[in-house]
GROMACS .gro file of C-alpha atoms in nm:
model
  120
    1UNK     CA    1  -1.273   1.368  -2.983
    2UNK     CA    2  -1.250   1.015  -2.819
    3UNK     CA    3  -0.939   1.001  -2.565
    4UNK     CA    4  -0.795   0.612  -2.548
    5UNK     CA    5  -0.582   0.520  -2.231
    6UNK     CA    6  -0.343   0.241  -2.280
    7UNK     CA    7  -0.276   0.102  -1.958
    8UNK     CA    8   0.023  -0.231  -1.974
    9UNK     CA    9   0.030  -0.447  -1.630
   10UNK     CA   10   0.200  -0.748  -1.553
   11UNK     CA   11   0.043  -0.979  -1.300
   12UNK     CA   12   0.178  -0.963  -0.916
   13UNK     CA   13   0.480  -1.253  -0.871
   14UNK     CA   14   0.376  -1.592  -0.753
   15UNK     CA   15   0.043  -1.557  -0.939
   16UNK     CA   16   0.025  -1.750  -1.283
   17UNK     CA   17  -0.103  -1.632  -1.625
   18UNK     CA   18  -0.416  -1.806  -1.592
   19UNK     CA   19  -0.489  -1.693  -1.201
   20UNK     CA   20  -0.436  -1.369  -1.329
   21UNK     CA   21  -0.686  -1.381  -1.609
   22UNK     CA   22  -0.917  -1.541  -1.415
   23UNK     CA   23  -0.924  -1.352  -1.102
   24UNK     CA   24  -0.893  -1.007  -1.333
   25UNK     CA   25  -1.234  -1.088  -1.539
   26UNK     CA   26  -1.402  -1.219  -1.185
   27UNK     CA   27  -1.300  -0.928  -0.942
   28UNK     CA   28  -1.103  -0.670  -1.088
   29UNK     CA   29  -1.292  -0.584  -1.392
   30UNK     CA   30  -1.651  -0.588  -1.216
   31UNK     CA   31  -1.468  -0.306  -1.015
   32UNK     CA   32  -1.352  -0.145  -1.345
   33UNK     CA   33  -1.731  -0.170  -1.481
   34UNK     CA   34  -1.880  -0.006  -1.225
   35UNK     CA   35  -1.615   0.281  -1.131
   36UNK     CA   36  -1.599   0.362  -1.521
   37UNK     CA   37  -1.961   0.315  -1.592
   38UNK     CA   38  -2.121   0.666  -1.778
   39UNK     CA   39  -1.781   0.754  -1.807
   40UNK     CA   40  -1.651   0.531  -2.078
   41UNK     CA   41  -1.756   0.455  -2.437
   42UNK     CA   42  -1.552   0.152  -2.399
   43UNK     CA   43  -1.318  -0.085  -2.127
   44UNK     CA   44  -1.107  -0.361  -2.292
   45UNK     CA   45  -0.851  -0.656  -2.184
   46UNK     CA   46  -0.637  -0.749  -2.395
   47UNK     CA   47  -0.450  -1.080  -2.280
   48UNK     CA   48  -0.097  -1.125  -2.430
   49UNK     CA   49   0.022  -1.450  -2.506
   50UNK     CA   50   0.389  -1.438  -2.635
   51UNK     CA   51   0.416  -1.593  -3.007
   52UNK     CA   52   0.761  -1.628  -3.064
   53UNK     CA   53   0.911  -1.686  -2.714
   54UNK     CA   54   0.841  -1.810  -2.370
   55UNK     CA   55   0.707  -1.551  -2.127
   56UNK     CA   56   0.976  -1.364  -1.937
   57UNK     CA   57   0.907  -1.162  -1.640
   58UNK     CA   58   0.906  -0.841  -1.862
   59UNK     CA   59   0.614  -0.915  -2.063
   60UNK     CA   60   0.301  -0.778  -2.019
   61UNK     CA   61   0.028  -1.003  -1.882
   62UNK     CA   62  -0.256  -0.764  -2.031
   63UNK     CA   63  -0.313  -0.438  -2.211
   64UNK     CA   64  -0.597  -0.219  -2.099
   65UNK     CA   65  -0.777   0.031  -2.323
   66UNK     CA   66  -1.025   0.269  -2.199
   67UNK     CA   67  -1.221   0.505  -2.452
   68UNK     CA   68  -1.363   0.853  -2.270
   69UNK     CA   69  -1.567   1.001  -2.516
   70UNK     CA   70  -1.389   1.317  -2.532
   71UNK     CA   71  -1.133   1.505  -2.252
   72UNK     CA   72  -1.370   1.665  -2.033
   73UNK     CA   73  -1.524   1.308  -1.952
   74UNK     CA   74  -1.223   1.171  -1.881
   75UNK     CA   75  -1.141   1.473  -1.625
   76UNK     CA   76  -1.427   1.394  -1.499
   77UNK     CA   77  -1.382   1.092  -1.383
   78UNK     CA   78  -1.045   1.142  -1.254
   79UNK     CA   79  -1.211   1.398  -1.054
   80UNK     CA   80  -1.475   1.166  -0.928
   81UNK     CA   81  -1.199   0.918  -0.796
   82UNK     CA   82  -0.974   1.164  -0.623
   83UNK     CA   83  -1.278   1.267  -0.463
   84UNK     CA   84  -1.380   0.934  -0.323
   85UNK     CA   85  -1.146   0.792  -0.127
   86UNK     CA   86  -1.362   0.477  -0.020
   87UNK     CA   87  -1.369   0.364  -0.412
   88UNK     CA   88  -0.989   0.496  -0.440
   89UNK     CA   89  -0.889   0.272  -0.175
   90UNK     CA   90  -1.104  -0.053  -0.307
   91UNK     CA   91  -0.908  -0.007  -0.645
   92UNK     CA   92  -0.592   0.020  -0.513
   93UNK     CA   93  -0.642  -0.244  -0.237
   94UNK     CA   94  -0.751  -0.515  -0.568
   95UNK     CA   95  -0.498  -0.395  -0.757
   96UNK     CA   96  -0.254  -0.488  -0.510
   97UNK     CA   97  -0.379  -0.862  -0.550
   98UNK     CA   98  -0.350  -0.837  -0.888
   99UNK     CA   99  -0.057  -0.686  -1.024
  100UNK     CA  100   0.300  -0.574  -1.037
  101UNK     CA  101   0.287  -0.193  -0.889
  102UNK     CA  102   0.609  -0.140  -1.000
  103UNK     CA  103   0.581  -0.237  -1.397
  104UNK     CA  104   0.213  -0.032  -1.415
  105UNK     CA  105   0.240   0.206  -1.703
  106UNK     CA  106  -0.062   0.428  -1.883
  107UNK     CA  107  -0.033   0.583  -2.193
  108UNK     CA  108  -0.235   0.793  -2.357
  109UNK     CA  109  -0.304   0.739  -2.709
  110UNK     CA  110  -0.323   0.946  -3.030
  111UNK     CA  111  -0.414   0.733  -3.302
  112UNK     CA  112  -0.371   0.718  -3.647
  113UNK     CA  113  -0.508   0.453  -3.884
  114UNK     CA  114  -0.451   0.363  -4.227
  115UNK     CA  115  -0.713   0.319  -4.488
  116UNK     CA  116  -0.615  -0.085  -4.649
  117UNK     CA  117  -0.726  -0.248  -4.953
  118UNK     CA  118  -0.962  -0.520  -4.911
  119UNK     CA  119  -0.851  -0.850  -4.754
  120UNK     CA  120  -0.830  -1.097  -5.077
   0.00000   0.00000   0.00000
């Protein structure tokens, strides 16, 4: 069974929106791609752009999804990282250019979908 993590971040102050974007998809996800490599099915950015308001320093700059294939994977990787302090420290070290420690939340997921007529 596939396990999602929902991860919500909101970019470090003095950085804007599109400094954060950028700099995520040059450094920080190369980082993510490599760590999470034969770990993960899947590792997605979601960018938020607020529709019906201005963005206030509450909102969420991205949301994060990664897709283990099933729970022992994911323990497995958790595992690798606590055991590697060198690649522990380079993710926490880019983070730290990156985002807001304090609003960094994770979530895991348990999804349910519903089945929807056709579009039409």
């Amino acid at each position: 069974m596939t396990v999602t993590l929902l991860s919500i971040f909101r970019r470090r102050e003095g950085m804007s929106h599109d400094e954060f974007v950028e700099y995520y998809e040059t450094f920080h996800a190369r980082i993510g791609e490599k760590v999470l490599a034969g770990y993960t099915s899947a590792y997605r950015r979601r960018f938020t752009t607020p529709l019906a308001h201005e963005a206030g320093p509450s909102d969420p700059d991205v949301v994060m999804e990664i897709e283990f294939p099933d729970e022992e994977t994911m323990q497995a990787f958790f595992a690798s990282i606590a055991n590697d302090a060198e690649t522990a420290e380079m993710i926490r070290v880019d983070e730290d250019k990156l985002f807001d420690r304090d609003s960094m939340k994770v979530y895991r997921i348990d999804e349910r979908v519903s089945e929807m007529p056709p579009v039409g």
